[in-house]
Coordinates of C-alpha atoms in Angstrom, one line a residue:
M278 CA 20.4 60.5 -10.2
E279 CA 20.9 60.2 -14.0
K280 CA 19.8 57.1 -15.8
I281 CA 22.6 54.5 -16.0
D282 CA 22.6 52.3 -19.1
K283 CA 25.0 49.6 -17.8
E284 CA 23.5 47.5 -15.0
A285 CA 27.0 46.8 -13.5
T286 CA 27.8 50.5 -13.2
K287 CA 24.4 51.1 -11.6
S288 CA 25.0 48.3 -9.1
E289 CA 28.4 49.7 -8.2
I290 CA 26.9 53.2 -7.7
M291 CA 24.1 51.7 -5.5
R292 CA 26.7 49.7 -3.5
Y293 CA 28.9 52.8 -3.1
R294 CA 25.9 54.8 -1.8
G295 CA 25.0 52.1 0.6
I296 CA 28.5 51.8 2.0
R297 CA 28.6 55.6 2.4
A298 CA 25.2 55.6 4.2
M299 CA 26.1 52.7 6.6
P300 CA 28.0 54.8 9.2
F301 CA 25.1 57.3 9.5
I302 CA 22.5 54.5 9.9
I303 CA 24.6 52.3 12.1
G304 CA 25.6 55.3 14.2
N305 CA 21.9 56.4 14.5
E306 CA 20.9 52.9 15.7
T307 CA 23.8 52.6 18.1
F308 CA 23.2 56.0 19.8
E309 CA 19.5 55.4 19.8
K310 CA 19.9 52.1 21.7
L311 CA 22.5 53.7 24.1
G312 CA 19.9 56.4 24.7
T313 CA 16.9 54.2 25.4
I314 CA 17.8 50.6 26.3
G315 CA 19.5 51.3 29.6
S316 CA 17.0 53.9 30.7
S317 CA 14.0 51.7 29.7
S318 CA 15.4 48.7 31.7
N319 CA 16.0 50.9 34.7
L320 CA 12.6 52.7 34.7
L321 CA 11.2 50.2 37.2
V322 CA 13.9 51.2 39.7
Y323 CA 13.2 54.9 38.9
L324 CA 9.5 54.7 39.5
T325 CA 9.9 52.9 42.9
S326 CA 12.9 54.7 44.2
I327 CA 12.4 58.3 43.0
F328 CA 8.6 58.5 42.4
H329 CA 7.9 56.1 45.4
L330 CA 5.4 54.0 43.5
K331 CA 4.4 50.6 44.9
T332 CA 6.0 47.6 43.2
I333 CA 2.8 46.3 41.6
T334 CA 1.9 49.8 40.4
A335 CA 5.3 50.4 38.9
T336 CA 5.3 47.0 37.3
N337 CA 2.0 47.5 35.7
I338 CA 3.0 51.0 34.3
I339 CA 6.2 49.5 32.8
N340 CA 4.3 46.6 31.3
I341 CA 1.7 48.9 29.7
F342 CA 4.5 51.3 28.6
N343 CA 6.5 48.4 27.0
G344 CA 3.3 46.9 25.5
T345 CA 2.3 50.2 24.0
C346 CA 5.8 50.8 22.5
N347 CA 5.6 47.4 20.9
F348 CA 2.0 47.5 19.8
G349 CA 2.6 50.9 18.2
T350 CA 5.1 49.4 15.8
L351 CA 2.1 48.1 13.7
L352 CA 0.8 51.6 13.3
G353 CA 4.3 52.9 12.6
A354 CA 4.9 50.2 9.9
F355 CA 1.5 51.0 8.3
L356 CA 2.1 54.7 8.2
S357 CA 5.7 54.2 6.9
D358 CA 4.7 51.8 4.1
T359 CA 1.5 53.6 3.1
Y360 CA 2.2 57.3 3.4
F361 CA 5.5 58.7 4.7
G362 CA 8.3 56.2 3.9
R363 CA 10.9 54.9 6.3
Y364 CA 13.2 57.9 6.3
R365 CA 10.6 60.5 7.3
T366 CA 9.1 58.0 9.8
L367 CA 12.6 57.4 11.4
G368 CA 13.3 61.2 11.5
F369 CA 10.1 62.1 13.2
A370 CA 10.3 59.1 15.6
S371 CA 14.0 59.9 16.5
V372 CA 13.1 63.5 17.4
S373 CA 10.2 62.2 19.5
S374 CA 12.5 59.8 21.4
F375 CA 14.9 62.6 22.1
L376 CA 12.2 64.8 23.5
G377 CA 10.9 61.9 25.6
M378 CA 14.3 61.4 27.1
L379 CA 14.7 65.1 27.7
V380 CA 11.4 65.1 29.7
L381 CA 12.6 62.2 31.8
T382 CA 15.9 64.0 32.5
L383 CA 14.0 67.1 33.6
S384 CA 11.7 65.0 35.9
A385 CA 14.9 63.9 37.8
A386 CA 16.9 67.1 37.6
I387 CA 14.2 69.5 38.7
S388 CA 13.1 68.9 42.3
R389 CA 9.6 70.1 41.7
M390 CA 9.1 67.5 39.1
H391 CA 9.4 64.5 41.4
P392 CA 8.4 63.7 45.1
P393 CA 10.7 64.6 47.9
V394 CA 13.3 62.1 49.3
C395 CA 11.9 59.7 51.9
G396 CA 12.5 60.8 55.5
N397 CA 13.6 57.3 56.7
Q398 CA 13.6 53.7 55.6
E399 CA 9.9 53.2 56.3
A400 CA 7.7 53.0 53.3
A401 CA 4.9 55.0 55.1
S402 CA 7.1 58.1 55.3
C403 CA 7.5 58.3 51.5
V404 CA 5.4 60.9 49.8
G405 CA 4.0 59.8 46.4
P406 CA 3.9 61.9 43.2
T407 CA 1.4 64.7 42.7
T408 CA -0.9 64.8 39.7
K409 CA 1.2 67.3 37.9
Q410 CA 4.4 65.3 38.5
M411 CA 2.8 62.1 37.2
T412 CA 1.4 64.0 34.2
F413 CA 4.8 65.4 33.3
L414 CA 6.4 61.9 33.6
L415 CA 3.7 60.3 31.5
I416 CA 4.2 63.0 28.8
G417 CA 7.8 61.7 28.6
F418 CA 6.6 58.1 28.3
G419 CA 4.2 59.1 25.6
L420 CA 6.9 60.7 23.5
L421 CA 9.1 57.6 23.9
V422 CA 6.1 55.4 22.8
I423 CA 5.8 57.5 19.6
G424 CA 9.6 57.2 19.0
S425 CA 9.7 53.5 19.5
S426 CA 6.6 52.9 17.3
G427 CA 8.4 54.5 14.4
I428 CA 12.0 53.4 15.0
R429 CA 11.6 49.7 15.7
P430 CA 9.8 48.6 12.5
C431 CA 11.8 50.9 10.2
N432 CA 15.5 51.1 11.2
L433 CA 16.7 47.6 10.0
A434 CA 14.6 47.8 6.8
F435 CA 15.9 51.4 6.1
G436 CA 19.5 50.2 6.2
A437 CA 18.7 47.3 3.8
D438 CA 17.1 49.8 1.5
Q439 CA 20.5 51.3 0.8
F440 CA 21.5 48.3 -1.3
D441 CA 20.1 46.6 -4.4
P442 CA 19.1 43.1 -3.5
N443 CA 19.0 42.0 -7.1
T444 CA 22.7 42.3 -7.5
A445 CA 25.6 40.3 -6.0
P446 CA 27.3 43.5 -4.6
G447 CA 24.0 44.6 -3.1
R448 CA 23.4 41.3 -1.4
K449 CA 26.9 41.4 0.1
G450 CA 26.3 44.9 1.3
I451 CA 23.0 43.9 3.0
S452 CA 24.8 41.0 4.7
S453 CA 27.5 43.3 5.9
F454 CA 24.9 45.8 7.2
F455 CA 23.1 43.1 9.1
N456 CA 26.3 42.0 10.8
W457 CA 27.2 45.5 11.8
Y458 CA 23.6 46.2 12.9
Y459 CA 23.5 43.2 15.3
F460 CA 27.0 43.9 16.6
S461 CA 26.2 47.6 17.3
L462 CA 22.9 46.5 18.9
T463 CA 24.6 44.1 21.3
F464 CA 27.3 46.6 22.1
A465 CA 24.8 49.3 22.9
M466 CA 22.8 47.0 25.1
M467 CA 25.9 46.0 27.0
V468 CA 27.0 49.6 27.7
S469 CA 23.5 50.7 28.6
L470 CA 22.8 47.9 31.0
T471 CA 26.1 48.3 32.8
V472 CA 27.7 51.8 32.6
I473 CA 24.5 53.9 32.2
V474 CA 22.5 51.8 34.7
Y475 CA 25.4 52.1 37.2
V476 CA 25.5 55.9 36.9
Q477 CA 21.7 56.1 37.4
S478 CA 21.6 53.7 40.4
N479 CA 24.8 54.7 42.2
I480 CA 25.8 58.3 41.2
S481 CA 22.9 60.4 40.1
W482 CA 19.6 59.9 38.3
S483 CA 19.9 63.4 36.7
L484 CA 23.3 62.5 35.2
G485 CA 22.3 59.0 34.4
L486 CA 19.3 60.2 32.4
A487 CA 21.2 63.2 30.8
I488 CA 23.8 60.9 29.3
P489 CA 21.3 58.8 27.2
T490 CA 19.5 62.1 26.3
I491 CA 22.7 63.3 24.8
M492 CA 23.2 60.0 23.0
M493 CA 19.7 60.3 21.6
F494 CA 20.5 63.8 20.3
L495 CA 23.6 62.4 18.6
S496 CA 21.4 59.7 17.1
C497 CA 19.1 62.3 15.5
A498 CA 22.1 64.4 14.3
L499 CA 23.7 61.4 12.6
L500 CA 20.4 60.4 10.9
F501 CA 19.9 63.8 9.4
A502 CA 23.6 64.3 8.5
G503 CA 23.3 61.5 5.9
T504 CA 20.1 62.9 4.3
K505 CA 21.7 63.6 0.9
I506 CA 23.2 60.1 0.6
Y507 CA 20.2 57.9 1.5
V508 CA 18.2 55.9 -1.0
R509 CA 14.5 56.3 0.0
M510 CA 11.8 53.9 -0.9
V511 CA 8.6 55.4 -2.4
P512 CA 5.5 54.3 -0.5
K513 CA 3.2 52.3 -2.8
G514 CA 0.0 52.3 -0.7
S515 CA -1.3 50.0 2.0
P516 CA -0.9 46.2 1.3
L517 CA -3.7 45.6 3.7
S518 CA -6.3 46.8 1.2
S519 CA -5.7 43.5 -0.7
V520 CA -6.5 41.6 2.5
E521 CA -9.7 43.5 3.0
Q522 CA -10.8 42.9 -0.6
V523 CA -10.4 39.1 -0.1
F524 CA -12.6 39.1 3.0
V525 CA -15.2 41.4 1.4
A526 CA -15.4 39.4 -1.8
A527 CA -15.6 36.0 0.1
F528 CA -18.4 37.4 2.2
K529 CA -20.3 38.6 -0.9
K530 CA -20.0 35.2 -2.5
R531 CA -20.5 33.1 0.6
H532 CA -23.5 31.3 -0.9
L533 CA -21.6 30.0 -4.0
Q534 CA -20.3 26.5 -4.3
L535 CA -16.7 25.7 -5.0
A536 CA -15.7 23.6 -8.0
E537 CA -14.3 20.1 -7.5
Q538 CA -10.9 21.4 -8.7
P539 CA -10.7 24.9 -7.3
C540 CA -7.1 25.4 -8.1
V541 CA -8.1 25.1 -11.9
A542 CA -11.5 26.8 -11.8
L543 CA -10.7 29.9 -9.7
F544 CA -9.7 33.3 -11.1
N545 CA -6.0 33.3 -11.6
Y546 CA -4.3 36.6 -12.2
V547 CA -0.9 37.9 -11.1
S548 CA 0.1 41.5 -11.9
S549 CA 3.3 41.9 -13.9
D550 CA 4.7 44.4 -11.4
S551 CA 3.8 42.3 -8.3
L552 CA 6.3 42.3 -5.5
N553 CA 5.2 38.9 -4.3
S554 CA 6.3 35.4 -5.4
K555 CA 3.5 33.3 -7.0
L556 CA 2.1 30.9 -4.4
C557 CA 0.9 27.3 -4.7
Y558 CA -2.8 26.6 -4.0
T559 CA -3.6 25.2 -0.5
D560 CA -6.8 23.6 0.9
Q561 CA -6.7 25.4 4.2
F562 CA -9.3 28.2 4.8
R563 CA -11.3 27.0 1.8
F564 CA -14.1 29.5 2.6
L565 CA -11.7 32.3 1.3
N566 CA -11.5 30.6 -2.1
K567 CA -15.0 31.9 -2.9
A568 CA -13.5 35.4 -3.3
A569 CA -11.9 34.0 -6.5
I570 CA -15.0 32.5 -8.0
R571 CA -15.8 34.3 -11.3
T572 CA -19.5 34.9 -12.0
P573 CA -21.1 36.4 -15.2
E574 CA -21.5 39.7 -13.3
D575 CA -17.7 40.0 -12.8
E576 CA -16.0 42.1 -15.5
I577 CA -12.4 41.8 -16.5
N578 CA -10.1 44.7 -17.5
S579 CA -8.0 44.5 -20.7
D580 CA -4.9 43.6 -18.8
G581 CA -6.7 40.6 -17.2
S582 CA -7.3 42.1 -13.8
A583 CA -10.7 42.3 -12.1
A584 CA -12.7 45.4 -12.8
D585 CA -14.1 45.3 -9.3
P586 CA -11.4 43.9 -6.8
W587 CA -13.9 44.1 -4.0
R588 CA -16.1 41.5 -5.7
L589 CA -13.5 39.3 -7.5
C590 CA -10.0 38.5 -6.2
S591 CA -7.3 36.3 -7.7
I592 CA -6.4 33.0 -6.1
Q593 CA -2.9 34.6 -5.6
Q594 CA -4.5 37.3 -3.4
V595 CA -6.4 34.6 -1.5
E596 CA -3.2 32.5 -0.8
E597 CA -1.5 35.7 0.4
V598 CA -4.3 36.1 3.0
K599 CA -4.0 32.5 4.0
C600 CA -0.3 33.0 4.7
L601 CA -1.3 35.7 7.2
L602 CA -4.0 33.6 8.8
R603 CA -1.7 30.6 9.2
V604 CA 0.9 32.5 11.2
V605 CA -1.8 33.8 13.7
P606 CA -1.9 30.7 15.9
I607 CA 1.9 30.6 16.0
W608 CA 1.8 34.3 16.9
V609 CA -0.6 33.6 19.8
A610 CA 1.8 30.9 21.2
G611 CA 4.7 33.2 21.0
T612 CA 2.8 35.9 22.8
V613 CA 2.0 33.6 25.7
Y614 CA 5.6 32.4 25.8
Y615 CA 7.0 35.8 26.2
V616 CA 5.0 36.3 29.4
S617 CA 7.7 34.3 31.1
V618 CA 10.4 36.6 29.8
V619 CA 8.5 39.7 30.8
Q620 CA 7.8 38.5 34.4
Q621 CA 11.3 37.3 35.0
Q622 CA 12.9 40.5 33.8
N623 CA 10.5 42.5 35.9
Y624 CA 10.9 40.6 39.2
V625 CA 14.6 39.8 38.9
I626 CA 15.2 43.5 39.7
F627 CA 13.2 43.2 42.9
Q628 CA 14.9 39.9 43.7
A629 CA 18.3 41.6 43.2
F630 CA 17.2 44.4 45.6
Q631 CA 16.7 41.9 48.4
S632 CA 19.8 39.8 47.6
N633 CA 23.5 40.2 48.4
R634 CA 24.8 42.2 45.3
Q635 CA 28.3 42.7 46.7
L636 CA 31.1 41.3 44.7
G637 CA 33.9 39.8 46.8
H638 CA 35.2 41.8 49.7
N639 CA 35.0 45.2 48.1
H640 CA 32.2 47.8 48.3
F641 CA 31.0 47.5 44.7
R642 CA 27.4 46.3 44.4
I643 CA 25.9 45.2 41.1
P644 CA 23.0 47.5 40.1
P645 CA 19.7 45.6 40.1
A646 CA 18.9 46.4 36.5
S647 CA 22.3 45.2 35.3
F648 CA 21.2 41.6 35.9
I649 CA 19.2 42.0 32.7
V650 CA 22.5 42.1 30.8
F651 CA 23.1 38.4 31.2
P652 CA 20.4 37.3 28.7
F653 CA 22.2 39.5 26.1
L654 CA 25.6 38.0 27.0
C655 CA 24.1 34.5 26.5
I656 CA 22.6 35.5 23.1
S657 CA 25.9 37.0 21.9
I658 CA 27.8 33.8 22.9
W659 CA 25.1 31.4 21.7
L660 CA 24.6 32.8 18.2
P661 CA 28.2 32.1 16.9
I662 CA 28.3 28.7 18.6
Y663 CA 25.1 27.7 16.9
D664 CA 26.1 29.2 13.5
R665 CA 29.6 27.7 13.4
I666 CA 29.4 24.5 15.4
L667 CA 25.8 23.2 15.9
L668 CA 24.3 24.2 12.6
P669 CA 26.9 22.3 10.4
W670 CA 26.4 19.2 12.6
L671 CA 22.6 19.5 12.4
R672 CA 22.9 19.8 8.6
K673 CA 24.8 16.5 8.4
F674 CA 22.4 14.8 10.8
T675 CA 19.1 16.0 9.3
R676 CA 20.4 16.5 5.8
K677 CA 18.5 19.9 5.7
E678 CA 20.0 23.2 4.8
D679 CA 18.5 24.9 7.9
G680 CA 19.4 22.0 10.2
I681 CA 16.1 22.1 12.0
T682 CA 12.9 24.0 11.1
L683 CA 12.0 27.4 12.6
L684 CA 9.1 25.9 14.4
Q685 CA 11.3 23.2 15.9
K686 CA 13.7 25.8 17.2
M687 CA 10.8 27.8 18.7
G688 CA 9.4 24.6 20.4
I689 CA 12.9 23.9 22.0
G690 CA 13.0 27.5 23.3
M691 CA 9.5 27.2 24.8
F692 CA 10.5 24.0 26.5
I693 CA 13.6 25.6 28.0
S694 CA 11.4 28.5 29.3
I695 CA 9.6 26.0 31.4
I696 CA 12.9 24.8 32.9
T697 CA 13.9 28.4 33.4
M698 CA 10.8 29.3 35.5
I699 CA 11.2 26.2 37.7
I700 CA 14.9 27.1 38.4
S701 CA 13.7 30.7 39.1
A702 CA 11.2 29.4 41.6
I703 CA 13.8 27.2 43.4
V704 CA 16.3 30.1 43.7
E705 CA 13.6 32.5 45.0
D706 CA 12.6 29.9 47.6
R707 CA 16.2 29.7 48.8
R708 CA 16.6 33.5 48.8
R709 CA 13.5 34.0 50.9
S710 CA 14.3 31.1 53.3
L711 CA 17.7 32.7 54.1
A712 CA 16.2 36.1 54.6
L713 CA 13.7 34.7 57.1
T714 CA 16.0 32.3 59.0
R715 CA 19.4 33.8 59.0
P716 CA 20.9 37.3 59.8
T717 CA 20.2 39.7 57.0
L718 CA 22.4 42.3 55.3
G719 CA 20.1 45.2 56.2
I720 CA 16.8 46.6 55.0
T721 CA 15.9 47.8 51.5
Q722 CA 14.0 51.1 51.5
G723 CA 10.3 50.5 51.3
K724 CA 10.7 46.7 50.9
G725 CA 12.3 44.4 53.4
A726 CA 15.3 42.5 54.7
I727 CA 18.2 41.8 52.3
S728 CA 18.9 38.0 52.0
S729 CA 22.4 36.8 52.4
L730 CA 22.0 34.7 49.3
S731 CA 24.4 36.0 46.6
G732 CA 22.7 37.8 43.7
L733 CA 25.0 35.7 41.4
W734 CA 22.5 32.9 41.9
L735 CA 20.2 34.9 39.7
I736 CA 22.6 34.6 36.7
P737 CA 21.7 31.0 35.7
Q738 CA 18.0 31.8 35.3
M739 CA 18.8 35.0 33.3
T740 CA 21.2 33.1 31.1
L741 CA 18.6 30.4 30.3
S742 CA 16.1 33.2 29.7
G743 CA 18.6 34.6 27.0
L744 CA 18.9 31.1 25.5
T745 CA 15.1 30.8 25.2
E746 CA 14.9 34.3 23.5
A747 CA 17.7 33.3 21.0
L748 CA 15.8 30.2 20.1
T749 CA 12.2 31.4 20.2
L750 CA 12.2 35.1 19.5
F751 CA 14.8 35.2 16.8
S752 CA 13.2 32.2 15.1
E753 CA 9.8 33.8 15.4
S754 CA 11.0 37.0 13.7
E755 CA 12.6 35.0 10.9
F756 CA 9.4 32.9 10.6
F757 CA 7.2 36.0 10.1
Y758 CA 9.6 37.4 7.6
K759 CA 9.7 34.3 5.5
Q760 CA 6.1 33.2 5.7
C761 CA 4.4 36.5 5.0
P762 CA 4.0 37.9 1.5
E763 CA 6.9 40.1 0.4
N764 CA 4.9 43.3 0.2
M765 CA 3.9 42.9 3.8
R766 CA 7.3 42.3 5.3
S767 CA 7.4 45.6 7.1
I768 CA 4.1 44.8 8.8
A769 CA 5.3 41.2 9.3
G770 CA 8.4 42.7 11.1
S771 CA 6.0 44.4 13.5
F772 CA 4.2 41.1 14.3
L773 CA 6.9 40.2 16.8
F774 CA 6.7 43.6 18.6
V775 CA 2.9 43.4 18.6
G776 CA 3.2 39.9 20.2
M777 CA 5.5 41.4 22.8
A778 CA 3.0 44.1 23.4
G779 CA 0.3 41.5 24.0
S780 CA 2.7 39.8 26.4
S781 CA 3.2 43.0 28.4
Y782 CA -0.5 43.6 28.7
L783 CA -1.2 39.9 29.5
S784 CA 1.6 40.1 32.1
S785 CA 0.1 43.1 33.7
L786 CA -3.3 41.5 33.9
F787 CA -1.8 38.3 35.2
S788 CA 0.1 40.1 37.9
S789 CA -2.9 42.1 39.0
V790 CA -5.2 39.1 39.3
V791 CA -2.6 37.2 41.3
H792 CA -2.0 40.2 43.5
K793 CA -5.7 40.7 44.3
T794 CA -6.3 37.0 45.0
S795 CA -3.2 36.1 47.0
N796 CA -0.3 37.6 48.9
W797 CA 2.3 36.1 46.5
L798 CA 3.4 39.4 45.1
A799 CA 3.8 41.4 48.3
E800 CA 5.8 44.6 48.3
D801 CA 8.4 42.8 50.5
L802 CA 9.3 39.7 48.7
N803 CA 10.1 38.0 52.0
K804 CA 6.4 38.3 53.0
G805 CA 5.1 37.0 49.6
R806 CA 5.6 33.8 47.6
L807 CA 7.2 34.9 44.4
D808 CA 8.3 31.2 43.9
Y809 CA 4.7 30.1 43.8
F810 CA 4.1 32.8 41.1
F811 CA 7.0 31.4 39.1
Y812 CA 5.6 27.9 39.4
L813 CA 2.2 29.2 38.1
I814 CA 3.9 30.7 35.1
A815 CA 5.7 27.4 34.5
V816 CA 2.3 25.6 34.4
L817 CA 1.0 28.3 31.9
Q818 CA 4.1 27.6 29.7
I819 CA 3.4 23.8 29.8
L820 CA -0.1 24.4 28.5
N821 CA 1.2 26.8 25.9
L822 CA 3.8 24.3 24.7
G823 CA 1.1 21.7 24.2
Y824 CA -1.0 24.2 22.2
F825 CA 2.1 25.2 20.1
L826 CA 2.9 21.6 19.2
L827 CA -0.7 21.2 17.9
C828 CA -0.4 24.4 15.9
A829 CA 3.1 23.4 14.5
K830 CA 1.7 20.0 13.4
W831 CA -1.2 21.7 11.6
Y832 CA 1.0 24.4 10.0
K833 CA 1.9 24.3 6.3
Y834 CA 5.0 26.3 5.2
K835 CA 4.6 28.7 2.3
E836 CA 5.4 27.2 -1.0
A837 CA 6.2 29.4 -4.0
G838 CA 5.3 28.3 -7.5
S839 CA 7.6 30.7 -9.4
N840 CA 9.2 33.9 -8.3
T841 CA 8.3 37.3 -9.8
K842 CA 11.1 39.8 -10.3
L843 CA 10.9 42.5 -7.8
S844 CA 11.0 46.0 -9.3
E845 CA 10.7 48.5 -6.5
S846 CA 10.6 52.2 -7.1
K847 CA 13.2 54.2 -5.3
E848 CA 13.5 57.9 -4.7
Q849 CA 17.1 58.9 -4.5
S850 CA 18.2 62.3 -3.2

């Protein structure tokens, strides 16, 4: 693009390019979610019904798969910000997701790629997958992991890159993009968890996996179709090197004594082209302040910067590292909280299998995986109610612009998660009692008797689960974004996914320990005590809430002294 002398004209050009790019980016995101969300939520059913894996084995595989997808976002964000940029990372990841979906489709469509159909309803007659069949399936999972690792941390930020945040038209464009992004995300989830899941569960797994594979192909096509329009950010190197420098310098100077007024005596330098706002000095993690102690051996460049950044760091760098360290305890609490969401979404599918899923007097039965749609319904209803009704009232009551703080919202969500697990335990106890004491509706293949309790009784617990996610997860994501330094926001955006990954691994470990030490998680839920398991998770969440309250009381929100103008390089094609 030629140099534009007038800032207003440049802003209009940027805004115009951003608007032109939106259909391609929104379309890419919509088709990507249509291609992966429904299939991912129904993989548990696929592994148990088509590959004949045991419930605990399938649950652990899905937990590890979801955990690896989320944990990989940290690597994806790092590679994007440091080397490749968001566009190339998105392109490579989208192709990988398409190939992963193609492998899953072939595993269902080709008879040699999955075990034969069970001879009867007895679990013992079902033949498990061969080594080659499992290897082929895991290749598909691996490609999906690569795709998720690149798409999740980059898609939202790449859309925002198309607008200039330093201008009013650019900010309006970003706001419009966010609105369309979340609308398309909700729409895609609704369709995936209803239509696509229904086709997979009731018509054909081959067709049900082929549809999202085609959607994923369209997602790739739309992304590449807008290549000539996109604004692409130029990677500036890893922001983590500054973090490493602070720890190395603090270790080298660990024997030095801090001055009585460290905020005055410490080395204070802020680069003129820094992306980060200038931070106020804080007393927490005082041992890191030693990295900013200037000694006679420390040389200074002509521009005022340290000649050896691995020996002398500015107090600004130290405060940026403190920002990261302060969010870690909150991150741990969020990771433990999400265990309740993971376990509930896993086992609600098996609860639905052994519940009455028939609607009215017709023959339509709700697919088990479709019960996961109710948290999203709750979220889509709750957000406008909170934004338009509750938030204005809270502002008047608390006289604060945000109504209540992000940590307060997270705490409320964690408290509701405890109530949710207790209700889940009560419903499961009732479902099991009816299955054991009253005539059942038949036998589920490889599991047990179907209880006469309506599956609709699972809706309240799933709705509350959605409410806890809207309060806790959304607040946690915003918390990381606001409390981390500006040049680390892509990495900060992956914190939530890394926490969810930790939750998946922790859930898998938790389930395995309980399964080996008790009969609570039996293959046939009627023979186990899933309600006891839910009560155990409720106890875990009570302890976690106590820990979170202590962390929230200790936490100090980031305070900026003065803002530095952001001047980011952009590569336009």
